[in-house]
PDB file of C-alpha atoms in Angstrom:
ATOM      1  CA  PHE R  56     -15.718 -18.772  -8.820  1.00  0.00           C
ATOM      2  CA  ASN R  57     -17.731 -21.888  -9.509  1.00  0.00           C
ATOM      3  CA  ASP R  58     -19.922 -21.808 -12.589  1.00  0.00           C
ATOM      4  CA  LYS R  59     -23.271 -23.375 -11.683  1.00  0.00           C
ATOM      5  CA  ASN R  60     -24.259 -23.896 -15.316  1.00  0.00           C
ATOM      6  CA  GLY R  61     -21.183 -26.058 -15.889  1.00  0.00           C
ATOM      7  CA  SER R  62     -20.190 -24.049 -18.967  1.00  0.00           C
ATOM      8  CA  SER R  63     -16.502 -23.371 -19.604  1.00  0.00           C
ATOM      9  CA  PHE R  64     -15.225 -20.258 -17.867  1.00  0.00           C
ATOM     10  CA  THR R  65     -11.971 -18.802 -19.114  1.00  0.00           C
ATOM     11  CA  GLY R  66     -11.656 -15.373 -17.525  1.00  0.00           C
ATOM     12  CA  PHE R  67     -12.974 -11.960 -16.632  1.00  0.00           C
ATOM     13  CA  ILE R  68     -13.505  -8.674 -18.453  1.00  0.00           C
ATOM     14  CA  LEU R  69     -12.119  -5.722 -16.505  1.00  0.00           C
ATOM     15  CA  LEU R  70     -14.449  -2.870 -17.476  1.00  0.00           C
ATOM     16  CA  GLY R  71     -12.215  -0.287 -15.791  1.00  0.00           C
ATOM     17  CA  PHE R  72     -12.840   3.100 -17.406  1.00  0.00           C
ATOM     18  CA  SER R  73     -14.371   1.775 -20.667  1.00  0.00           C
ATOM     19  CA  ASP R  74     -17.454   3.954 -20.079  1.00  0.00           C
ATOM     20  CA  ARG R  75     -15.107   6.956 -20.429  1.00  0.00           C
ATOM     21  CA  PRO R  76     -13.077   6.188 -23.601  1.00  0.00           C
ATOM     22  CA  GLN R  77     -11.821   9.798 -23.847  1.00  0.00           C
ATOM     23  CA  LEU R  78     -10.271   9.388 -20.380  1.00  0.00           C
ATOM     24  CA  GLU R  79      -8.425   6.150 -21.175  1.00  0.00           C
ATOM     25  CA  LEU R  80      -5.609   7.677 -23.283  1.00  0.00           C
ATOM     26  CA  ILE R  81      -5.005  10.431 -20.701  1.00  0.00           C
ATOM     27  CA  LEU R  82      -4.962   7.835 -17.902  1.00  0.00           C
ATOM     28  CA  PHE R  83      -2.563   5.631 -19.879  1.00  0.00           C
ATOM     29  CA  VAL R  84      -0.008   8.447 -20.252  1.00  0.00           C
ATOM     30  CA  VAL R  85      -0.371   9.687 -16.655  1.00  0.00           C
ATOM     31  CA  LEU R  86      -0.210   6.185 -15.122  1.00  0.00           C
ATOM     32  CA  LEU R  87       2.784   5.188 -17.255  1.00  0.00           C
ATOM     33  CA  ILE R  88       4.668   8.286 -16.008  1.00  0.00           C
ATOM     34  CA  PHE R  89       3.596   7.568 -12.397  1.00  0.00           C
ATOM     35  CA  TYR R  90       4.695   3.932 -12.724  1.00  0.00           C
ATOM     36  CA  ILE R  91       8.154   4.891 -14.039  1.00  0.00           C
ATOM     37  CA  PHE R  92       8.604   7.380 -11.154  1.00  0.00           C
ATOM     38  CA  THR R  93       7.390   4.720  -8.681  1.00  0.00           C
ATOM     39  CA  LEU R  94      10.003   2.253  -9.964  1.00  0.00           C
ATOM     40  CA  LEU R  95      12.799   4.852  -9.885  1.00  0.00           C
ATOM     41  CA  GLY R  96      11.907   6.376  -6.507  1.00  0.00           C
ATOM     42  CA  ASN R  97      11.409   3.142  -4.584  1.00  0.00           C
ATOM     43  CA  THR R  98      14.413   1.405  -6.172  1.00  0.00           C
ATOM     44  CA  THR R  99      16.547   4.404  -5.140  1.00  0.00           C
ATOM     45  CA  ILE R 100      15.362   4.145  -1.509  1.00  0.00           C
ATOM     46  CA  ILE R 101      16.114   0.381  -1.413  1.00  0.00           C
ATOM     47  CA  ALA R 102      19.555   0.851  -3.036  1.00  0.00           C
ATOM     48  CA  LEU R 103      20.569   3.722  -0.729  1.00  0.00           C
ATOM     49  CA  SER R 104      19.402   1.849   2.387  1.00  0.00           C
ATOM     50  CA  HIS R 105      21.758  -0.992   1.447  1.00  0.00           C
ATOM     51  CA  LEU R 106      24.707   1.016   0.071  1.00  0.00           C
ATOM     52  CA  ASP R 107      25.113   3.685   2.772  1.00  0.00           C
ATOM     53  CA  PRO R 108      26.199   2.318   6.199  1.00  0.00           C
ATOM     54  CA  HIS R 109      24.703   5.436   7.863  1.00  0.00           C
ATOM     55  CA  LEU R 110      21.259   4.236   6.742  1.00  0.00           C
ATOM     56  CA  HIS R 111      21.650   0.785   8.330  1.00  0.00           C
ATOM     57  CA  THR R 112      19.145   1.720  11.053  1.00  0.00           C
ATOM     58  CA  PRO R 113      15.683   0.347  11.965  1.00  0.00           C
ATOM     59  CA  MET R 114      13.965   3.388  10.393  1.00  0.00           C
ATOM     60  CA  TYR R 115      15.555   2.753   6.971  1.00  0.00           C
ATOM     61  CA  PHE R 116      15.155  -1.009   7.318  1.00  0.00           C
ATOM     62  CA  PHE R 117      11.386  -0.427   7.598  1.00  0.00           C
ATOM     63  CA  LEU R 118      11.450   2.221   4.870  1.00  0.00           C
ATOM     64  CA  SER R 119      13.260  -0.056   2.397  1.00  0.00           C
ATOM     65  CA  ASN R 120      10.709  -2.784   3.193  1.00  0.00           C
ATOM     66  CA  LEU R 121       7.892  -0.305   2.512  1.00  0.00           C
ATOM     67  CA  SER R 122       9.529   0.672  -0.795  1.00  0.00           C
ATOM     68  CA  PHE R 123       9.909  -2.985  -1.837  1.00  0.00           C
ATOM     69  CA  LEU R 124       6.276  -3.596  -0.884  1.00  0.00           C
ATOM     70  CA  ASP R 125       5.127  -0.564  -2.917  1.00  0.00           C
ATOM     71  CA  LEU R 126       7.132  -1.747  -5.937  1.00  0.00           C
ATOM     72  CA  CYS R 127       5.473  -5.181  -5.809  1.00  0.00           C
ATOM     73  CA  TYR R 128       2.027  -3.717  -5.084  1.00  0.00           C
ATOM     74  CA  THR R 129       2.048  -1.343  -8.048  1.00  0.00           C
ATOM     75  CA  THR R 130       3.570  -3.967 -10.365  1.00  0.00           C
ATOM     76  CA  SER R 131       0.772  -6.431  -9.497  1.00  0.00           C
ATOM     77  CA  ILE R 132      -1.772  -3.960 -10.926  1.00  0.00           C
ATOM     78  CA  VAL R 133      -0.336  -1.322 -13.290  1.00  0.00           C
ATOM     79  CA  PRO R 134       1.116  -3.405 -16.214  1.00  0.00           C
ATOM     80  CA  GLN R 135      -2.239  -5.190 -16.684  1.00  0.00           C
ATOM     81  CA  LEU R 136      -4.073  -1.855 -16.371  1.00  0.00           C
ATOM     82  CA  LEU R 137      -1.852  -0.196 -19.006  1.00  0.00           C
ATOM     83  CA  VAL R 138      -2.488  -3.081 -21.446  1.00  0.00           C
ATOM     84  CA  ASN R 139      -6.252  -2.793 -20.858  1.00  0.00           C
ATOM     85  CA  LEU R 140      -6.239   0.997 -21.300  1.00  0.00           C
ATOM     86  CA  ARG R 141      -4.491   0.796 -24.685  1.00  0.00           C
ATOM     87  CA  GLY R 142      -6.338  -2.174 -26.241  1.00  0.00           C
ATOM     88  CA  ALA R 143      -9.874  -3.237 -27.027  1.00  0.00           C
ATOM     89  CA  ASP R 144      -9.207  -6.555 -25.254  1.00  0.00           C
ATOM     90  CA  LYS R 145      -9.785  -5.950 -21.536  1.00  0.00           C
ATOM     91  CA  THR R 146      -9.752  -9.575 -20.409  1.00  0.00           C
ATOM     92  CA  ILE R 147      -7.782 -11.187 -17.610  1.00  0.00           C
ATOM     93  CA  SER R 148      -7.576 -14.966 -17.249  1.00  0.00           C
ATOM     94  CA  TYR R 149      -9.260 -16.724 -14.327  1.00  0.00           C
ATOM     95  CA  GLY R 150      -5.862 -17.691 -12.876  1.00  0.00           C
ATOM     96  CA  GLY R 151      -4.531 -14.178 -13.485  1.00  0.00           C
ATOM     97  CA  CYS R 152      -7.448 -12.690 -11.553  1.00  0.00           C
ATOM     98  CA  VAL R 153      -6.916 -15.089  -8.620  1.00  0.00           C
ATOM     99  CA  VAL R 154      -3.188 -14.284  -8.488  1.00  0.00           C
ATOM    100  CA  GLN R 155      -3.774 -10.538  -8.831  1.00  0.00           C
ATOM    101  CA  LEU R 156      -6.327 -10.487  -5.995  1.00  0.00           C
ATOM    102  CA  TYR R 157      -4.134 -12.666  -3.745  1.00  0.00           C
ATOM    103  CA  ILE R 158      -0.958 -10.618  -4.290  1.00  0.00           C
ATOM    104  CA  SER R 159      -2.496  -7.118  -4.247  1.00  0.00           C
ATOM    105  CA  LEU R 160      -4.647  -7.882  -1.183  1.00  0.00           C
ATOM    106  CA  GLY R 161      -1.706  -9.521   0.608  1.00  0.00           C
ATOM    107  CA  LEU R 162       0.561  -6.540  -0.082  1.00  0.00           C
ATOM    108  CA  GLY R 163      -2.132  -3.999   0.834  1.00  0.00           C
ATOM    109  CA  THR R 164      -2.801  -5.739   4.170  1.00  0.00           C
ATOM    110  CA  THR R 165       0.938  -6.016   4.848  1.00  0.00           C
ATOM    111  CA  GLU R 166       1.313  -2.250   4.285  1.00  0.00           C
ATOM    112  CA  CYS R 167      -1.420  -1.569   6.866  1.00  0.00           C
ATOM    113  CA  PHE R 168       0.548  -3.444   9.542  1.00  0.00           C
ATOM    114  CA  LEU R 169       3.958  -2.203   8.382  1.00  0.00           C
ATOM    115  CA  LEU R 170       2.825   1.410   8.820  1.00  0.00           C
ATOM    116  CA  GLY R 171       1.808   0.478  12.390  1.00  0.00           C
ATOM    117  CA  VAL R 172       5.246  -1.059  13.008  1.00  0.00           C
ATOM    118  CA  MET R 173       6.895   2.132  11.703  1.00  0.00           C
ATOM    119  CA  ALA R 174       4.815   4.178  14.175  1.00  0.00           C
ATOM    120  CA  PHE R 175       6.210   2.028  17.025  1.00  0.00           C
ATOM    121  CA  ASP R 176       9.734   2.706  15.726  1.00  0.00           C
ATOM    122  CA  ARG R 177       9.061   6.484  15.784  1.00  0.00           C
ATOM    123  CA  TYR R 178       7.607   6.150  19.315  1.00  0.00           C
ATOM    124  CA  ALA R 179      10.753   4.349  20.535  1.00  0.00           C
ATOM    125  CA  ALA R 180      13.033   6.938  18.871  1.00  0.00           C
ATOM    126  CA  VAL R 181      11.245   9.984  20.353  1.00  0.00           C
ATOM    127  CA  CYS R 182       9.934   8.691  23.698  1.00  0.00           C
ATOM    128  CA  ARG R 183      12.730   6.244  24.616  1.00  0.00           C
ATOM    129  CA  PRO R 184      15.842   7.700  22.920  1.00  0.00           C
ATOM    130  CA  LEU R 185      18.339   6.358  25.495  1.00  0.00           C
ATOM    131  CA  HIS R 186      16.965   2.812  25.182  1.00  0.00           C
ATOM    132  CA  TYR R 187      16.242   2.972  21.428  1.00  0.00           C
ATOM    133  CA  ALA R 188      19.132   0.729  20.365  1.00  0.00           C
ATOM    134  CA  VAL R 189      18.183  -1.863  23.006  1.00  0.00           C
ATOM    135  CA  ILE R 190      14.446  -1.812  22.151  1.00  0.00           C
ATOM    136  CA  MET R 191      14.763  -1.760  18.347  1.00  0.00           C
ATOM    137  CA  HIS R 192      17.332  -4.533  17.956  1.00  0.00           C
ATOM    138  CA  LEU R 193      17.717  -6.397  14.670  1.00  0.00           C
ATOM    139  CA  HIS R 194      15.775  -9.509  15.710  1.00  0.00           C
ATOM    140  CA  LEU R 195      12.738  -7.480  16.849  1.00  0.00           C
ATOM    141  CA  CYS R 196      12.744  -5.443  13.608  1.00  0.00           C
ATOM    142  CA  ALA R 197      12.942  -8.613  11.499  1.00  0.00           C
ATOM    143  CA  LEU R 198      10.215 -10.262  13.601  1.00  0.00           C
ATOM    144  CA  MET R 199       7.823  -7.284  13.247  1.00  0.00           C
ATOM    145  CA  VAL R 200       8.368  -7.027   9.484  1.00  0.00           C
ATOM    146  CA  SER R 201       8.019 -10.782   8.876  1.00  0.00           C
ATOM    147  CA  SER R 202       4.874 -10.840  11.074  1.00  0.00           C
ATOM    148  CA  SER R 203       3.363  -8.034   8.954  1.00  0.00           C
ATOM    149  CA  TRP R 204       4.015 -10.037   5.765  1.00  0.00           C
ATOM    150  CA  LEU R 205       2.708 -13.262   7.331  1.00  0.00           C
ATOM    151  CA  ILE R 206      -0.545 -11.671   8.590  1.00  0.00           C
ATOM    152  CA  GLY R 207      -1.012  -9.872   5.268  1.00  0.00           C
ATOM    153  CA  PHE R 208      -0.762 -12.979   3.096  1.00  0.00           C
ATOM    154  CA  ALA R 209      -2.614 -15.264   5.539  1.00  0.00           C
ATOM    155  CA  ASN R 210      -5.574 -12.856   5.438  1.00  0.00           C
ATOM    156  CA  SER R 211      -5.287 -12.607   1.646  1.00  0.00           C
ATOM    157  CA  LEU R 212      -5.316 -16.398   1.261  1.00  0.00           C
ATOM    158  CA  LEU R 213      -8.486 -16.681   3.365  1.00  0.00           C
ATOM    159  CA  GLN R 214     -10.284 -13.808   1.559  1.00  0.00           C
ATOM    160  CA  THR R 215      -9.271 -15.044  -1.916  1.00  0.00           C
ATOM    161  CA  MET R 216     -10.530 -18.565  -1.176  1.00  0.00           C
ATOM    162  CA  LEU R 217     -13.856 -17.264   0.180  1.00  0.00           C
ATOM    163  CA  ILE R 218     -14.370 -14.982  -2.852  1.00  0.00           C
ATOM    164  CA  PHE R 219     -13.576 -17.595  -5.506  1.00  0.00           C
ATOM    165  CA  LEU R 220     -15.726 -20.281  -3.876  1.00  0.00           C
ATOM    166  CA  LEU R 221     -18.846 -18.206  -4.620  1.00  0.00           C
ATOM    167  CA  PRO R 222     -20.951 -19.418  -7.603  1.00  0.00           C
ATOM    168  CA  LEU R 223     -20.797 -17.123 -10.625  1.00  0.00           C
ATOM    169  CA  CYS R 224     -23.348 -18.486 -13.145  1.00  0.00           C
ATOM    170  CA  GLY R 225     -21.486 -17.117 -16.162  1.00  0.00           C
ATOM    171  CA  ARG R 226     -21.060 -13.527 -14.951  1.00  0.00           C
ATOM    172  CA  ASN R 227     -17.594 -12.274 -15.816  1.00  0.00           C
ATOM    173  CA  LYS R 228     -17.727  -8.455 -16.183  1.00  0.00           C
ATOM    174  CA  VAL R 229     -15.797  -6.857 -13.299  1.00  0.00           C
ATOM    175  CA  ASP R 230     -16.691  -3.181 -12.881  1.00  0.00           C
ATOM    176  CA  HIS R 231     -13.160  -2.200 -11.885  1.00  0.00           C
ATOM    177  CA  PHE R 232      -9.668  -1.852 -13.354  1.00  0.00           C
ATOM    178  CA  PHE R 233      -8.237  -4.795 -11.360  1.00  0.00           C
ATOM    179  CA  CYS R 234      -9.491  -7.836  -9.447  1.00  0.00           C
ATOM    180  CA  GLU R 235     -10.565  -6.445  -6.067  1.00  0.00           C
ATOM    181  CA  ILE R 236     -13.004  -7.834  -3.496  1.00  0.00           C
ATOM    182  CA  PRO R 237     -15.994  -5.384  -3.670  1.00  0.00           C
ATOM    183  CA  PRO R 238     -16.566  -5.632  -7.473  1.00  0.00           C
ATOM    184  CA  LEU R 239     -15.922  -9.411  -7.487  1.00  0.00           C
ATOM    185  CA  LEU R 240     -18.541  -9.888  -4.746  1.00  0.00           C
ATOM    186  CA  LYS R 241     -21.115  -8.213  -6.997  1.00  0.00           C
ATOM    187  CA  LEU R 242     -20.672 -10.983  -9.614  1.00  0.00           C
ATOM    188  CA  ALA R 243     -21.919 -13.734  -7.291  1.00  0.00           C
ATOM    189  CA  CYS R 244     -25.287 -15.167  -8.364  1.00  0.00           C
ATOM    190  CA  VAL R 245     -26.232 -16.152  -4.806  1.00  0.00           C
ATOM    191  CA  HIS R 246     -27.080 -13.985  -1.827  1.00  0.00           C
ATOM    192  CA  SER R 247     -23.656 -12.798  -0.639  1.00  0.00           C
ATOM    193  CA  ALA R 248     -24.696 -10.796   2.449  1.00  0.00           C
ATOM    194  CA  MET R 249     -22.634 -13.075   4.736  1.00  0.00           C
ATOM    195  CA  ASN R 250     -19.542 -12.648   2.575  1.00  0.00           C
ATOM    196  CA  GLU R 251     -20.051  -8.877   2.416  1.00  0.00           C
ATOM    197  CA  ALA R 252     -20.448  -8.720   6.198  1.00  0.00           C
ATOM    198  CA  GLU R 253     -17.299 -10.823   6.671  1.00  0.00           C
ATOM    199  CA  VAL R 254     -15.275  -8.655   4.239  1.00  0.00           C
ATOM    200  CA  TYR R 255     -16.551  -5.493   5.945  1.00  0.00           C
ATOM    201  CA  PHE R 256     -15.643  -6.849   9.396  1.00  0.00           C
ATOM    202  CA  VAL R 257     -12.147  -7.946   8.319  1.00  0.00           C
ATOM    203  CA  SER R 258     -11.595  -4.589   6.558  1.00  0.00           C
ATOM    204  CA  VAL R 259     -12.566  -2.724   9.735  1.00  0.00           C
ATOM    205  CA  VAL R 260     -10.166  -4.848  11.823  1.00  0.00           C
ATOM    206  CA  ILE R 261      -7.260  -4.556   9.352  1.00  0.00           C
ATOM    207  CA  LEU R 262      -7.718  -0.815   8.882  1.00  0.00           C
ATOM    208  CA  PHE R 263      -8.656   0.263  12.411  1.00  0.00           C
ATOM    209  CA  VAL R 264      -6.363  -1.914  14.583  1.00  0.00           C
ATOM    210  CA  PRO R 265      -3.157  -0.423  13.081  1.00  0.00           C
ATOM    211  CA  VAL R 266      -4.773   3.051  13.030  1.00  0.00           C
ATOM    212  CA  GLY R 267      -5.644   2.686  16.721  1.00  0.00           C
ATOM    213  CA  LEU R 268      -2.056   1.691  17.545  1.00  0.00           C
ATOM    214  CA  ILE R 269      -0.669   4.535  15.406  1.00  0.00           C
ATOM    215  CA  MET R 270      -2.910   7.058  17.186  1.00  0.00           C
ATOM    216  CA  PHE R 271      -1.801   5.708  20.592  1.00  0.00           C
ATOM    217  CA  PHE R 272       1.913   5.904  19.705  1.00  0.00           C
ATOM    218  CA  TYR R 273       1.551   9.414  18.289  1.00  0.00           C
ATOM    219  CA  SER R 274      -0.385  10.632  21.328  1.00  0.00           C
ATOM    220  CA  GLN R 275       2.639   9.533  23.412  1.00  0.00           C
ATOM    221  CA  ILE R 276       5.015  11.194  20.937  1.00  0.00           C
ATOM    222  CA  VAL R 277       3.087  14.499  21.079  1.00  0.00           C
ATOM    223  CA  ARG R 278       3.132  14.438  24.898  1.00  0.00           C
ATOM    224  CA  THR R 279       6.897  13.818  24.908  1.00  0.00           C
ATOM    225  CA  VAL R 280       7.626  16.507  22.293  1.00  0.00           C
ATOM    226  CA  LEU R 281       5.523  19.128  24.103  1.00  0.00           C
ATOM    227  CA  ARG R 282       7.586  18.505  27.258  1.00  0.00           C
ATOM    228  CA  MET R 283      10.828  19.237  25.390  1.00  0.00           C
ATOM    229  CA  LYS R 284      12.357  22.597  26.295  1.00  0.00           C
ATOM    230  CA  SER R 285      14.407  22.875  23.104  1.00  0.00           C
ATOM    231  CA  ALA R 286      12.587  24.247  20.047  1.00  0.00           C
ATOM    232  CA  ALA R 287      15.213  22.581  17.826  1.00  0.00           C
ATOM    233  CA  GLY R 288      14.502  19.225  19.499  1.00  0.00           C
ATOM    234  CA  GLN R 289      10.771  19.668  18.967  1.00  0.00           C
ATOM    235  CA  GLY R 290      11.295  20.550  15.318  1.00  0.00           C
ATOM    236  CA  LYS R 291      13.547  17.523  14.751  1.00  0.00           C
ATOM    237  CA  ALA R 292      11.054  15.162  16.442  1.00  0.00           C
ATOM    238  CA  PHE R 293       8.094  16.461  14.443  1.00  0.00           C
ATOM    239  CA  GLY R 294      10.191  16.394  11.249  1.00  0.00           C
ATOM    240  CA  THR R 295      11.080  12.739  11.876  1.00  0.00           C
ATOM    241  CA  CYS R 296       7.434  11.783  12.356  1.00  0.00           C
ATOM    242  CA  GLY R 297       5.834  14.127   9.800  1.00  0.00           C
ATOM    243  CA  SER R 298       6.629  12.072   6.692  1.00  0.00           C
ATOM    244  CA  HIS R 299       5.286   8.858   8.248  1.00  0.00           C
ATOM    245  CA  LEU R 300       2.085  10.590   9.413  1.00  0.00           C
ATOM    246  CA  THR R 301       1.525  12.023   5.923  1.00  0.00           C
ATOM    247  CA  VAL R 302       1.763   8.548   4.363  1.00  0.00           C
ATOM    248  CA  VAL R 303      -0.566   7.133   7.060  1.00  0.00           C
ATOM    249  CA  PHE R 304      -3.257   9.761   6.379  1.00  0.00           C
ATOM    250  CA  LEU R 305      -3.053   9.304   2.600  1.00  0.00           C
ATOM    251  CA  PHE R 306      -3.016   5.487   2.606  1.00  0.00           C
ATOM    252  CA  TYR R 307      -5.603   4.791   5.308  1.00  0.00           C
ATOM    253  CA  GLY R 308      -7.881   7.645   4.236  1.00  0.00           C
ATOM    254  CA  THR R 309      -8.234   6.451   0.647  1.00  0.00           C
ATOM    255  CA  ALA R 310      -8.344   2.727   1.610  1.00  0.00           C
ATOM    256  CA  MET R 311     -11.200   3.407   4.064  1.00  0.00           C
ATOM    257  CA  CYS R 312     -13.094   5.387   1.427  1.00  0.00           C
ATOM    258  CA  ALA R 313     -12.701   2.522  -1.075  1.00  0.00           C
ATOM    259  CA  TYR R 314     -13.590  -0.369   1.258  1.00  0.00           C
ATOM    260  CA  LEU R 315     -15.972   1.073   3.838  1.00  0.00           C
ATOM    261  CA  GLN R 316     -18.265   3.306   1.757  1.00  0.00           C
ATOM    262  CA  PRO R 317     -21.926   2.283   1.125  1.00  0.00           C
ATOM    263  CA  HIS R 318     -22.599   0.530  -2.213  1.00  0.00           C
ATOM    264  CA  SER R 319     -24.124   2.570  -5.046  1.00  0.00           C
ATOM    265  CA  ASN R 320     -23.332   3.361  -8.691  1.00  0.00           C
ATOM    266  CA  ASN R 321     -21.674   6.636  -7.729  1.00  0.00           C
ATOM    267  CA  SER R 322     -19.682   4.951  -4.975  1.00  0.00           C
ATOM    268  CA  GLN R 323     -18.395   2.381  -7.504  1.00  0.00           C
ATOM    269  CA  ASP R 324     -16.945   5.183  -9.666  1.00  0.00           C
ATOM    270  CA  GLN R 325     -15.526   6.902  -6.596  1.00  0.00           C
ATOM    271  CA  GLY R 326     -14.096   3.547  -5.475  1.00  0.00           C
ATOM    272  CA  LYS R 327     -12.151   3.246  -8.744  1.00  0.00           C
ATOM    273  CA  PHE R 328     -10.548   6.656  -8.272  1.00  0.00           C
ATOM    274  CA  PHE R 329      -9.797   6.007  -4.580  1.00  0.00           C
ATOM    275  CA  SER R 330      -8.232   2.676  -5.637  1.00  0.00           C
ATOM    276  CA  LEU R 331      -6.135   4.491  -8.267  1.00  0.00           C
ATOM    277  CA  PHE R 332      -4.885   6.739  -5.495  1.00  0.00           C
ATOM    278  CA  TYR R 333      -3.801   4.109  -2.979  1.00  0.00           C
ATOM    279  CA  THR R 334      -2.512   1.574  -5.531  1.00  0.00           C
ATOM    280  CA  ILE R 335      -0.618   3.951  -7.850  1.00  0.00           C
ATOM    281  CA  VAL R 336      -0.330   7.544  -6.600  1.00  0.00           C
ATOM    282  CA  ILE R 337       0.702   6.817  -2.981  1.00  0.00           C
ATOM    283  CA  PRO R 338       3.459   4.285  -3.906  1.00  0.00           C
ATOM    284  CA  MET R 339       4.892   7.009  -6.177  1.00  0.00           C
ATOM    285  CA  LEU R 340       4.618   9.699  -3.486  1.00  0.00           C
ATOM    286  CA  ASN R 341       6.099   7.618  -0.628  1.00  0.00           C
ATOM    287  CA  PRO R 342       9.780   8.058  -1.652  1.00  0.00           C
ATOM    288  CA  ILE R 343       9.219  11.794  -2.245  1.00  0.00           C
ATOM    289  CA  ILE R 344       7.450  12.292   1.106  1.00  0.00           C
ATOM    290  CA  HIS R 345      10.136  10.375   3.012  1.00  0.00           C
ATOM    291  CA  THR R 346      13.103  12.116   1.350  1.00  0.00           C
ATOM    292  CA  LEU R 347      11.858  15.665   0.763  1.00  0.00           C
ATOM    293  CA  ARG R 348      13.156  17.035   4.083  1.00  0.00           C
ATOM    294  CA  ASN R 349      15.451  14.133   4.949  1.00  0.00           C
ATOM    295  CA  LYS R 350      19.091  15.182   5.225  1.00  0.00           C
ATOM    296  CA  ASP R 351      20.300  11.572   5.718  1.00  0.00           C
ATOM    297  CA  VAL R 352      18.877  10.415   2.378  1.00  0.00           C
ATOM    298  CA  LYS R 353      20.064  13.544   0.538  1.00  0.00           C
ATOM    299  CA  GLY R 354      23.529  13.003   2.035  1.00  0.00           C
ATOM    300  CA  ALA R 355      23.474   9.341   0.980  1.00  0.00           C
ATOM    301  CA  VAL R 356      22.548  10.319  -2.605  1.00  0.00           C
ATOM    302  CA  LYS R 357      25.463  12.779  -2.787  1.00  0.00           C
ATOM    303  CA  LYS R 358      27.844  10.228  -1.245  1.00  0.00           C
ATOM    304  CA  VAL R 359      26.878   7.413  -3.630  1.00  0.00           C
ATOM    305  CA  LEU R 360      26.949   9.693  -6.701  1.00  0.00           C
ATOM    306  CA  TRP R 361      30.267  11.256  -5.619  1.00  0.00           C
ATOM    307  CA  LYS R 362      31.750   7.790  -5.049  1.00  0.00           C
ATOM    308  CA  ASP R 363      30.666   6.676  -8.540  1.00  0.00           C
ATOM    309  CA  TYR R 364      32.027   9.906 -10.029  1.00  0.00           C
ATOM    310  CA  ASN R 365      35.399   9.494  -8.297  1.00  0.00           C
ATOM    311  CA  SER R 366      35.670   5.853  -9.346  1.00  0.00           C
ATOM    312  CA  LYS R 367      35.550   7.024 -12.969  1.00  0.00           C
TER     313      LYS R 367
END
């Protein structure tokens, strides 16, 4: 932000949950536990996807990318949040706020597109099983993943520049637990209706384009599955897609509630809790959701552990 008054501007105060001091200690303990489980769960998925040759498939290539993304996403927010929850000092430097917004927004946008890419992978596996290996070749998988990352961080760069070009006039109290667009927009001391409209439009595009594609792919999957004569085949197809659909509903549902709800004091509090959900809870749940009924991952865990045990 530019400071119109020309006074020195060193950083922001993240108000977070300071209006609920009795909640801060509880949140600190809960979020620390969630963060540890997020690190363990997602690191396990990445390690298994690389160690077990049976998991060297497009599905686990995308899943390990999602796990790496979730690790980075949570780490860009939670350590700072834990420090702020435990101390009286709730400041974040100007540069720290810029970096946090750029990284968290880039990773969040990338996840939106990556979930769409994963839906296409499920569509190819269920609807085009005989051509799956030809369709989902390594170069296409790498291209789709790298495109997701490129779009995510290009959008983040544009949004971050537009936000921090707004004049601030000395305002530095962010009514949130991390640097995110909606609360930062409220600090601007000029009429920011154009910026708000632009953010809303971009949010709609980023959230609804992948959702539209996911809905299209799953409508094709449902049609294909319903035509199957084997109940076992239907169960396997739905089982393969169920974990991805669960993550889609959780991530997009909470992100839409946080970004597309009307502005009010109540909505700001709700926004914080929705943000907690999609920045901390969902990255922790993703490994559990994807492995709960997954025989391949359970088999890989046993194989890796058994190998380590035998080597001793």
